[in-house]
Amino acid sequence: MHFDLTDEQEQLRLAVRDLAGRFDDEYWLERDRNHEFPWEFYDAFADGGWLGIAIPEEYGGGGLGIFEAALLLEEVAASGAAMNGCSAIHLTIFGFNVVAKHASDALRREVLPRVGSGDLHVCFAVTEPDAGTDTTRISTTATRDGDDYVIDGRKLWITKAGEAEKMLILTRTTPMDQVDRRTDGMTLFLVDIDPDAVEIRPIDKLGRNAVSSNEVFIDGLRVPASTRIGEEGRGFWYVLDGLNPERILLAHEAVGIGYAALRRAVAYANERVVFDRPIGMNQGIQFPLAEALAKLDAAQLMARKAAWLYDQGRPCSREANTAKLLCADAGFFAADRAMQTHGGLGYAKEYHVERYWREARLMQIAPVSQEMVLNYLGEHVLGLPRSY
């Protein structure tokens, strides 16, 4: 069993740490406060060639695996960028795996080089108001009309829709009551966002405000059949290909936030003097921070194992889901303890831990809730009856 990073992976990690470190907490505070997309940060990572790290080399990318992508995003989160930084580049870093694996060669050659260069912004539209976790119940339809499809529907919590030129969208091409399995009859498209047919409304939310989340209304969006990803009716299975990588990446991001929060808490505990002694001398402060470190380190190991298994082409659903569960909890525990360590000042934006706290809390909800992870482990790993 070998736990060391390769020389190349270590160099990658340090290079990303250096680049992300140029954007300090004050930068992210202002972007979050003003609801401004972090263009300077995004452009710096695009110019450095990092956005195409996992895109196949034949399409102009780096051709590396999810392990390297996870290292990159963990370092971004740990720099203090947290989810504002990660969400700005997350889909570009690895979300186009479904396109690389299942799209036509013509579509790959059209979009993947632009994605890797940072020139093309894309959002991923799956979730709907009445079909959150139960993806099979989506009601957005794509109706065949000659050489085109016409898409109608509504999507919710769509990240970066306002900045995107294209949308990767899951639709129903066959009604659920006309298929043998609920998972059949869904089709994936990569379409241009036509403002005449697509309305985008930002959602006012608790955190991660530098990167928008949106409600998207689609009315009569006509798209060529050439924008379809793979076969009609197989979209759900294509989306499944991205679930384990998504969980693995989000797990590393959650751990990164936890380490950022812990770093600030330790510094404050060493500097803050009460009753003539630094508060870090008190076990009531020290023990929770030590526990946060232990939880983060243990969760990170599971996330690393899941990434390694995925890159080896081995089954990793158990490990990917477990990593997401443990890392989300560990990241939030560290952020919560960091806020408690700061006392009342932890509630003040200038100390930044409240932003980590808000963004770490999101990781226990998205992209899949902790409860749904436990459902998966209970049913598919332990063999217990389906609970929902």
Short mmCIF file of C-alpha atoms in Angstrom, two decimals:
data_model
loop_
_atom_site.label_atom_id
_atom_site.label_comp_id
_atom_site.label_asym_id
_atom_site.label_seq_id
_atom_site.Cartn_x
_atom_site.Cartn_y
_atom_site.Cartn_z
CA MET A 1 0.00 0.00 0.00
CA HIS A 2 1.48 3.29 -1.13
CA PHE A 3 0.31 6.71 0.07
CA ASP A 4 2.88 9.10 -1.42
CA LEU A 5 1.99 11.37 -4.30
CA THR A 6 4.14 11.02 -7.40
CA ASP A 7 6.61 13.80 -8.14
CA GLU A 8 4.29 15.07 -10.88
CA GLN A 9 1.27 15.07 -8.56
CA GLU A 10 3.22 16.89 -5.86
CA GLN A 11 4.38 19.50 -8.36
CA LEU A 12 0.80 19.92 -9.55
CA ARG A 13 -0.45 20.40 -6.01
CA LEU A 14 2.19 23.01 -5.18
CA ALA A 15 1.67 24.90 -8.44
CA VAL A 16 -2.08 25.09 -7.86
CA ARG A 17 -1.51 26.14 -4.25
CA ASP A 18 0.71 28.97 -5.45
CA LEU A 19 -1.73 30.17 -8.11
CA ALA A 20 -4.83 29.93 -5.89
CA GLY A 21 -2.92 31.68 -3.10
CA ARG A 22 -2.69 34.83 -5.20
CA PHE A 23 -6.41 35.32 -4.56
CA ASP A 24 -6.70 35.95 -0.85
CA ASP A 25 -9.67 35.88 1.51
CA GLU A 26 -10.37 39.56 0.91
CA TYR A 27 -10.77 38.86 -2.81
CA TRP A 28 -13.33 36.13 -2.09
CA LEU A 29 -15.09 38.23 0.53
CA GLU A 30 -15.66 40.97 -2.04
CA ARG A 31 -16.77 38.59 -4.79
CA ASP A 32 -19.20 36.90 -2.40
CA ARG A 33 -20.50 40.16 -0.96
CA ASN A 34 -21.05 41.75 -4.37
CA HIS A 35 -22.35 38.60 -6.11
CA GLU A 36 -19.60 38.96 -8.72
CA PHE A 37 -18.26 36.04 -10.73
CA PRO A 38 -14.49 35.66 -10.04
CA TRP A 39 -13.31 36.37 -13.57
CA GLU A 40 -9.73 37.18 -12.57
CA PHE A 41 -9.44 33.85 -10.78
CA TYR A 42 -11.10 31.94 -13.62
CA ASP A 43 -8.89 33.57 -16.26
CA ALA A 44 -5.74 32.85 -14.25
CA PHE A 45 -6.56 29.14 -14.14
CA ALA A 46 -7.53 29.17 -17.82
CA ASP A 47 -4.28 30.92 -18.79
CA GLY A 48 -2.33 28.40 -16.72
CA GLY A 49 -3.86 25.52 -18.68
CA TRP A 50 -5.50 24.00 -15.60
CA LEU A 51 -9.09 23.89 -16.85
CA GLY A 52 -8.34 21.15 -19.39
CA ILE A 53 -6.46 18.95 -16.94
CA ALA A 54 -8.83 15.97 -17.36
CA ILE A 55 -9.83 16.46 -21.01
CA PRO A 56 -8.28 13.83 -23.32
CA GLU A 57 -5.05 14.94 -24.96
CA GLU A 58 -6.45 14.39 -28.46
CA TYR A 59 -8.87 17.24 -27.77
CA GLY A 60 -6.23 19.59 -26.43
CA GLY A 61 -6.43 18.65 -22.75
CA GLY A 62 -3.99 17.37 -20.19
CA GLY A 63 -5.30 13.81 -20.24
CA LEU A 64 -4.91 13.35 -16.48
CA GLY A 65 -7.26 11.51 -14.15
CA ILE A 66 -9.74 12.34 -11.47
CA PHE A 67 -7.02 11.95 -8.84
CA GLU A 68 -5.17 14.95 -10.26
CA ALA A 69 -8.41 16.89 -10.75
CA ALA A 70 -9.29 16.20 -7.11
CA LEU A 71 -5.89 17.43 -5.92
CA LEU A 72 -6.42 20.62 -7.90
CA LEU A 73 -9.86 21.34 -6.49
CA GLU A 74 -8.87 20.49 -2.93
CA GLU A 75 -6.04 23.01 -3.13
CA VAL A 76 -8.38 25.64 -4.55
CA ALA A 77 -10.83 25.12 -1.67
CA ALA A 78 -8.05 25.05 0.93
CA SER A 79 -6.67 28.37 -0.32
CA GLY A 80 -9.76 30.06 1.12
CA ALA A 81 -11.57 30.17 -2.21
CA ALA A 82 -13.88 27.45 -0.87
CA MET A 83 -16.93 26.75 -3.03
CA ASN A 84 -16.89 30.14 -4.74
CA GLY A 85 -13.57 29.16 -6.30
CA CYS A 86 -14.32 25.50 -6.90
CA SER A 87 -17.75 26.06 -8.44
CA ALA A 88 -16.31 28.59 -10.87
CA ILE A 89 -14.21 25.85 -12.48
CA HIS A 90 -15.64 22.53 -11.25
CA LEU A 91 -17.75 21.64 -14.30
CA THR A 92 -14.96 22.62 -16.66
CA ILE A 93 -12.40 20.56 -14.75
CA PHE A 94 -14.26 17.25 -14.90
CA GLY A 95 -17.94 17.69 -15.73
CA PHE A 96 -17.31 17.16 -19.41
CA ASN A 97 -16.43 13.54 -18.84
CA VAL A 98 -19.88 12.60 -20.19
CA VAL A 99 -19.21 14.51 -23.41
CA ALA A 100 -15.74 13.01 -23.81
CA LYS A 101 -17.13 9.50 -23.34
CA HIS A 102 -20.48 9.58 -25.13
CA ALA A 103 -20.76 12.51 -27.57
CA SER A 104 -20.07 12.23 -31.28
CA ASP A 105 -16.52 12.88 -32.40
CA ALA A 106 -17.68 15.99 -34.23
CA LEU A 107 -19.25 17.41 -31.07
CA ARG A 108 -16.18 16.54 -29.02
CA ARG A 109 -13.90 18.33 -31.46
CA GLU A 110 -16.19 21.33 -31.52
CA VAL A 111 -16.48 21.90 -27.76
CA LEU A 112 -13.73 20.12 -25.78
CA PRO A 113 -10.81 22.30 -26.93
CA ARG A 114 -12.83 25.41 -26.08
CA VAL A 115 -13.77 24.00 -22.68
CA GLY A 116 -10.15 23.19 -21.91
CA SER A 117 -8.96 26.65 -22.88
CA GLY A 118 -11.61 28.29 -20.72
CA ASP A 119 -13.21 29.96 -23.72
CA LEU A 120 -16.49 28.04 -23.44
CA HIS A 121 -18.70 28.26 -20.35
CA VAL A 122 -21.28 25.53 -19.90
CA CYS A 123 -23.88 24.75 -17.24
CA PHE A 124 -25.37 21.34 -16.41
CA ALA A 125 -29.18 21.24 -16.13
CA VAL A 126 -30.62 18.13 -14.48
CA THR A 127 -32.49 19.14 -11.29
CA GLU A 128 -36.11 20.29 -11.48
CA PRO A 129 -38.54 21.76 -8.91
CA ASP A 130 -40.60 18.57 -8.71
CA ALA A 131 -37.80 16.10 -9.45
CA GLY A 132 -34.86 16.82 -7.16
CA THR A 133 -33.23 13.59 -6.06
CA ASP A 134 -35.65 11.46 -8.11
CA THR A 135 -34.18 12.26 -11.53
CA THR A 136 -36.48 9.79 -13.28
CA ARG A 137 -39.40 12.15 -12.66
CA ILE A 138 -38.08 15.06 -14.69
CA SER A 139 -40.76 16.70 -16.81
CA THR A 140 -38.62 18.73 -19.23
CA THR A 141 -39.37 17.29 -22.67
CA ALA A 142 -37.51 17.11 -25.97
CA THR A 143 -39.90 16.42 -28.87
CA ARG A 144 -38.51 15.26 -32.21
CA ASP A 145 -39.45 17.50 -35.14
CA GLY A 146 -37.70 16.45 -38.34
CA ASP A 147 -33.96 16.98 -37.95
CA ASP A 148 -34.49 18.97 -34.75
CA TYR A 149 -35.79 18.56 -31.22
CA VAL A 150 -37.92 21.13 -29.41
CA ILE A 151 -37.22 21.41 -25.68
CA ASP A 152 -39.70 22.70 -23.09
CA GLY A 153 -39.44 22.66 -19.32
CA ARG A 154 -37.99 24.13 -16.18
CA LYS A 155 -34.72 23.48 -14.35
CA LEU A 156 -33.63 24.50 -10.84
CA TRP A 157 -30.31 25.14 -9.05
CA ILE A 158 -28.37 25.45 -12.30
CA THR A 159 -24.88 26.72 -11.53
CA LYS A 160 -23.35 29.33 -13.85
CA ALA A 161 -26.37 29.45 -16.17
CA GLY A 162 -25.98 33.22 -16.40
CA GLU A 163 -22.37 32.97 -17.56
CA ALA A 164 -22.81 29.95 -19.82
CA GLU A 165 -22.96 29.86 -23.60
CA LYS A 166 -24.13 26.24 -23.72
CA MET A 167 -26.20 24.00 -21.50
CA LEU A 168 -25.84 20.26 -20.96
CA ILE A 169 -29.47 19.32 -20.34
CA LEU A 170 -31.27 16.10 -19.43
CA THR A 171 -34.73 15.74 -20.95
CA ARG A 172 -37.51 13.21 -21.42
CA THR A 173 -37.96 12.04 -24.99
CA THR A 174 -40.40 9.27 -24.02
CA PRO A 175 -43.01 9.73 -21.26
CA MET A 176 -42.36 7.69 -18.13
CA ASP A 177 -45.65 5.80 -18.51
CA GLN A 178 -44.48 4.52 -21.91
CA VAL A 179 -41.16 2.95 -20.88
CA ASP A 180 -40.40 -0.38 -19.24
CA ARG A 181 -38.04 1.18 -16.70
CA ARG A 182 -38.33 4.68 -15.24
CA THR A 183 -34.68 5.25 -16.10
CA ASP A 184 -35.37 4.75 -19.82
CA GLY A 185 -36.60 7.42 -22.21
CA MET A 186 -34.32 10.25 -21.05
CA THR A 187 -31.97 11.99 -23.48
CA LEU A 188 -29.02 14.31 -22.95
CA PHE A 189 -28.24 17.32 -25.16
CA LEU A 190 -25.54 19.97 -25.32
CA VAL A 191 -27.38 23.04 -26.60
CA ASP A 192 -26.82 26.73 -27.20
CA ILE A 193 -28.61 28.98 -24.70
CA ASP A 194 -30.92 31.00 -26.91
CA PRO A 195 -32.22 34.00 -24.91
CA ASP A 196 -35.38 34.02 -27.03
CA ALA A 197 -36.32 30.59 -25.68
CA VAL A 198 -34.48 30.42 -22.35
CA GLU A 199 -35.13 32.65 -19.34
CA ILE A 200 -32.63 32.60 -16.47
CA ARG A 201 -33.51 33.84 -12.97
CA PRO A 202 -30.81 33.90 -10.24
CA ILE A 203 -31.76 32.40 -6.88
CA ASP A 204 -31.10 34.51 -3.77
CA LYS A 205 -29.29 32.08 -1.48
CA LEU A 206 -27.32 31.71 1.75
CA GLY A 207 -23.82 31.34 0.40
CA ARG A 208 -21.47 30.75 -2.55
CA ASN A 209 -22.71 34.04 -3.91
CA ALA A 210 -19.83 34.72 -6.30
CA VAL A 211 -21.19 31.89 -8.47
CA SER A 212 -24.85 32.06 -9.31
CA SER A 213 -27.45 29.35 -8.91
CA ASN A 214 -30.41 29.76 -11.21
CA GLU A 215 -33.91 28.77 -12.15
CA VAL A 216 -34.12 28.18 -15.91
CA PHE A 217 -37.33 28.35 -17.94
CA ILE A 218 -37.24 26.78 -21.42
CA ASP A 219 -40.00 27.47 -23.91
CA GLY A 220 -39.74 26.08 -27.44
CA LEU A 221 -35.96 25.79 -27.63
CA ARG A 222 -35.27 24.28 -31.06
CA VAL A 223 -31.97 22.37 -31.27
CA PRO A 224 -30.41 20.22 -34.02
CA ALA A 225 -30.36 16.46 -33.50
CA SER A 226 -26.56 16.72 -33.77
CA THR A 227 -26.53 18.28 -30.28
CA ARG A 228 -27.75 15.01 -28.77
CA ILE A 229 -25.25 13.16 -26.58
CA GLY A 230 -25.17 9.50 -27.59
CA GLU A 231 -28.36 7.54 -28.20
CA GLU A 232 -31.87 8.78 -27.64
CA GLY A 233 -33.30 7.36 -24.42
CA ARG A 234 -29.91 6.58 -22.83
CA GLY A 235 -29.32 9.93 -21.14
CA PHE A 236 -29.87 8.72 -17.58
CA TRP A 237 -27.15 6.11 -17.95
CA TYR A 238 -24.74 8.67 -19.38
CA VAL A 239 -25.39 10.95 -16.41
CA LEU A 240 -24.68 8.03 -14.05
CA ASP A 241 -21.16 7.87 -15.48
CA GLY A 242 -20.52 11.24 -13.88
CA LEU A 243 -21.94 10.54 -10.42
CA ASN A 244 -18.92 8.85 -8.87
CA PRO A 245 -16.45 11.45 -10.18
CA GLU A 246 -18.74 14.22 -8.94
CA ARG A 247 -18.88 12.74 -5.44
CA ILE A 248 -15.11 12.26 -5.38
CA LEU A 249 -14.38 15.83 -6.44
CA LEU A 250 -16.93 17.35 -4.04
CA ALA A 251 -15.45 15.26 -1.23
CA HIS A 252 -12.01 16.76 -1.83
CA GLU A 253 -13.50 20.25 -2.02
CA ALA A 254 -15.26 19.76 1.33
CA VAL A 255 -12.01 18.63 2.94
CA GLY A 256 -10.24 21.64 1.46
CA ILE A 257 -12.74 24.01 3.06
CA GLY A 258 -12.24 22.22 6.36
CA TYR A 259 -8.46 22.67 6.21
CA ALA A 260 -8.88 26.37 5.36
CA ALA A 261 -11.18 26.86 8.35
CA LEU A 262 -8.88 24.91 10.64
CA ARG A 263 -5.88 26.97 9.57
CA ARG A 264 -7.63 30.19 10.54
CA ALA A 265 -8.91 28.74 13.81
CA VAL A 266 -5.45 27.58 14.89
CA ALA A 267 -3.93 30.96 14.08
CA TYR A 268 -6.61 32.74 16.07
CA ALA A 269 -6.32 30.32 19.00
CA ASN A 270 -2.59 31.03 19.18
CA GLU A 271 -2.99 34.80 18.95
CA ARG A 272 -6.09 35.50 21.04
CA VAL A 273 -5.22 36.08 24.70
CA VAL A 274 -7.88 35.85 27.40
CA PHE A 275 -7.12 35.73 31.14
CA ASP A 276 -3.42 36.24 30.33
CA ARG A 277 -3.08 33.13 28.19
CA PRO A 278 -3.72 32.19 24.55
CA ILE A 279 -7.08 30.51 24.25
CA GLY A 280 -5.42 27.62 22.42
CA MET A 281 -4.04 26.46 25.78
CA ASN A 282 -7.55 25.62 26.89
CA GLN A 283 -8.65 22.07 26.17
CA GLY A 284 -12.14 23.35 25.41
CA ILE A 285 -10.62 25.08 22.38
CA GLN A 286 -7.75 22.73 21.60
CA PHE A 287 -9.56 19.39 21.66
CA PRO A 288 -12.29 20.27 19.12
CA LEU A 289 -9.65 21.58 16.70
CA ALA A 290 -7.56 18.44 17.15
CA GLU A 291 -10.69 16.36 16.53
CA ALA A 292 -11.40 18.39 13.40
CA LEU A 293 -7.90 17.60 12.13
CA ALA A 294 -8.34 13.89 12.78
CA LYS A 295 -11.73 13.82 11.01
CA LEU A 296 -10.36 15.71 7.99
CA ASP A 297 -7.30 13.48 7.65
CA ALA A 298 -9.36 10.29 7.88
CA ALA A 299 -11.99 11.53 5.41
CA GLN A 300 -9.28 12.64 2.98
CA LEU A 301 -7.87 9.12 2.91
CA MET A 302 -11.23 7.70 1.81
CA ALA A 303 -11.53 10.36 -0.88
CA ARG A 304 -8.03 9.56 -2.14
CA LYS A 305 -8.88 5.85 -2.28
CA ALA A 306 -12.06 6.54 -4.25
CA ALA A 307 -10.16 8.68 -6.76
CA TRP A 308 -7.46 6.04 -7.18
CA LEU A 309 -10.03 3.28 -7.76
CA TYR A 310 -11.85 5.36 -10.37
CA ASP A 311 -8.67 6.04 -12.31
CA GLN A 312 -7.83 2.33 -12.19
CA GLY A 313 -11.16 1.55 -13.84
CA ARG A 314 -12.31 -0.37 -10.77
CA PRO A 315 -15.71 -0.22 -9.03
CA CYS A 316 -15.79 2.71 -6.61
CA SER A 317 -19.43 3.56 -5.87
CA ARG A 318 -19.10 2.44 -2.26
CA GLU A 319 -15.93 4.47 -1.73
CA ALA A 320 -17.13 7.54 -3.66
CA ASN A 321 -20.34 7.75 -1.66
CA THR A 322 -18.56 7.10 1.64
CA ALA A 323 -16.00 9.77 0.81
CA LYS A 324 -18.72 12.31 0.07
CA LEU A 325 -20.47 11.48 3.38
CA LEU A 326 -17.36 11.64 5.54
CA CYS A 327 -15.74 14.64 3.87
CA ALA A 328 -18.88 16.76 3.96
CA ASP A 329 -19.32 16.07 7.66
CA ALA A 330 -15.62 16.60 8.43
CA GLY A 331 -15.48 19.84 6.46
CA PHE A 332 -18.51 21.28 8.20
CA PHE A 333 -17.32 20.13 11.63
CA ALA A 334 -14.03 21.97 11.08
CA ALA A 335 -15.80 25.11 9.86
CA ASP A 336 -18.23 25.02 12.77
CA ARG A 337 -15.41 24.59 15.31
CA ALA A 338 -13.51 27.42 13.63
CA MET A 339 -16.51 29.71 14.08
CA GLN A 340 -16.86 28.63 17.72
CA THR A 341 -13.15 29.23 18.34
CA HIS A 342 -13.55 32.82 17.14
CA GLY A 343 -16.54 33.35 19.42
CA GLY A 344 -18.58 36.39 18.45
CA LEU A 345 -15.94 37.46 15.93
CA GLY A 346 -16.58 34.27 14.02
CA TYR A 347 -19.90 35.83 13.01
CA ALA A 348 -18.10 38.83 11.51
CA LYS A 349 -17.35 38.66 7.78
CA GLU A 350 -13.88 40.16 8.18
CA TYR A 351 -12.67 36.96 9.87
CA HIS A 352 -13.88 34.84 6.93
CA VAL A 353 -14.82 31.70 8.87
CA GLU A 354 -18.53 32.49 8.55
CA ARG A 355 -18.10 32.21 4.77
CA TYR A 356 -16.36 28.85 5.14
CA TRP A 357 -19.20 27.77 7.45
CA ARG A 358 -21.90 28.74 4.93
CA GLU A 359 -20.13 27.02 2.06
CA ALA A 360 -19.18 23.89 4.02
CA ARG A 361 -22.82 23.46 5.05
CA LEU A 362 -23.83 23.26 1.40
CA MET A 363 -21.70 20.14 0.97
CA GLN A 364 -24.01 18.16 3.26
CA ILE A 365 -26.90 18.91 0.87
CA ALA A 366 -25.41 18.97 -2.63
CA PRO A 367 -24.94 17.36 -5.05
CA VAL A 368 -26.62 14.60 -3.07
CA SER A 369 -27.80 14.75 0.54
CA GLN A 370 -26.17 12.77 3.32
CA GLU A 371 -29.42 10.87 3.73
CA MET A 372 -29.41 9.71 0.12
CA VAL A 373 -25.82 8.54 0.49
CA LEU A 374 -26.89 6.47 3.49
CA ASN A 375 -29.78 5.10 1.45
CA TYR A 376 -27.31 3.98 -1.20
CA LEU A 377 -24.95 2.34 1.28
CA GLY A 378 -27.79 0.65 3.11
CA GLU A 379 -29.39 -0.80 0.00
CA HIS A 380 -26.52 -1.40 -2.41
CA VAL A 381 -23.67 -2.22 -0.01
CA LEU A 382 -25.36 -3.73 3.04
CA GLY A 383 -28.16 -5.37 1.07
CA LEU A 384 -30.97 -3.92 3.16
CA PRO A 385 -34.48 -3.31 1.73
CA ARG A 386 -34.94 -0.12 -0.27
CA SER A 387 -36.08 2.55 2.19
CA TYR A 388 -37.77 5.02 -0.16
#
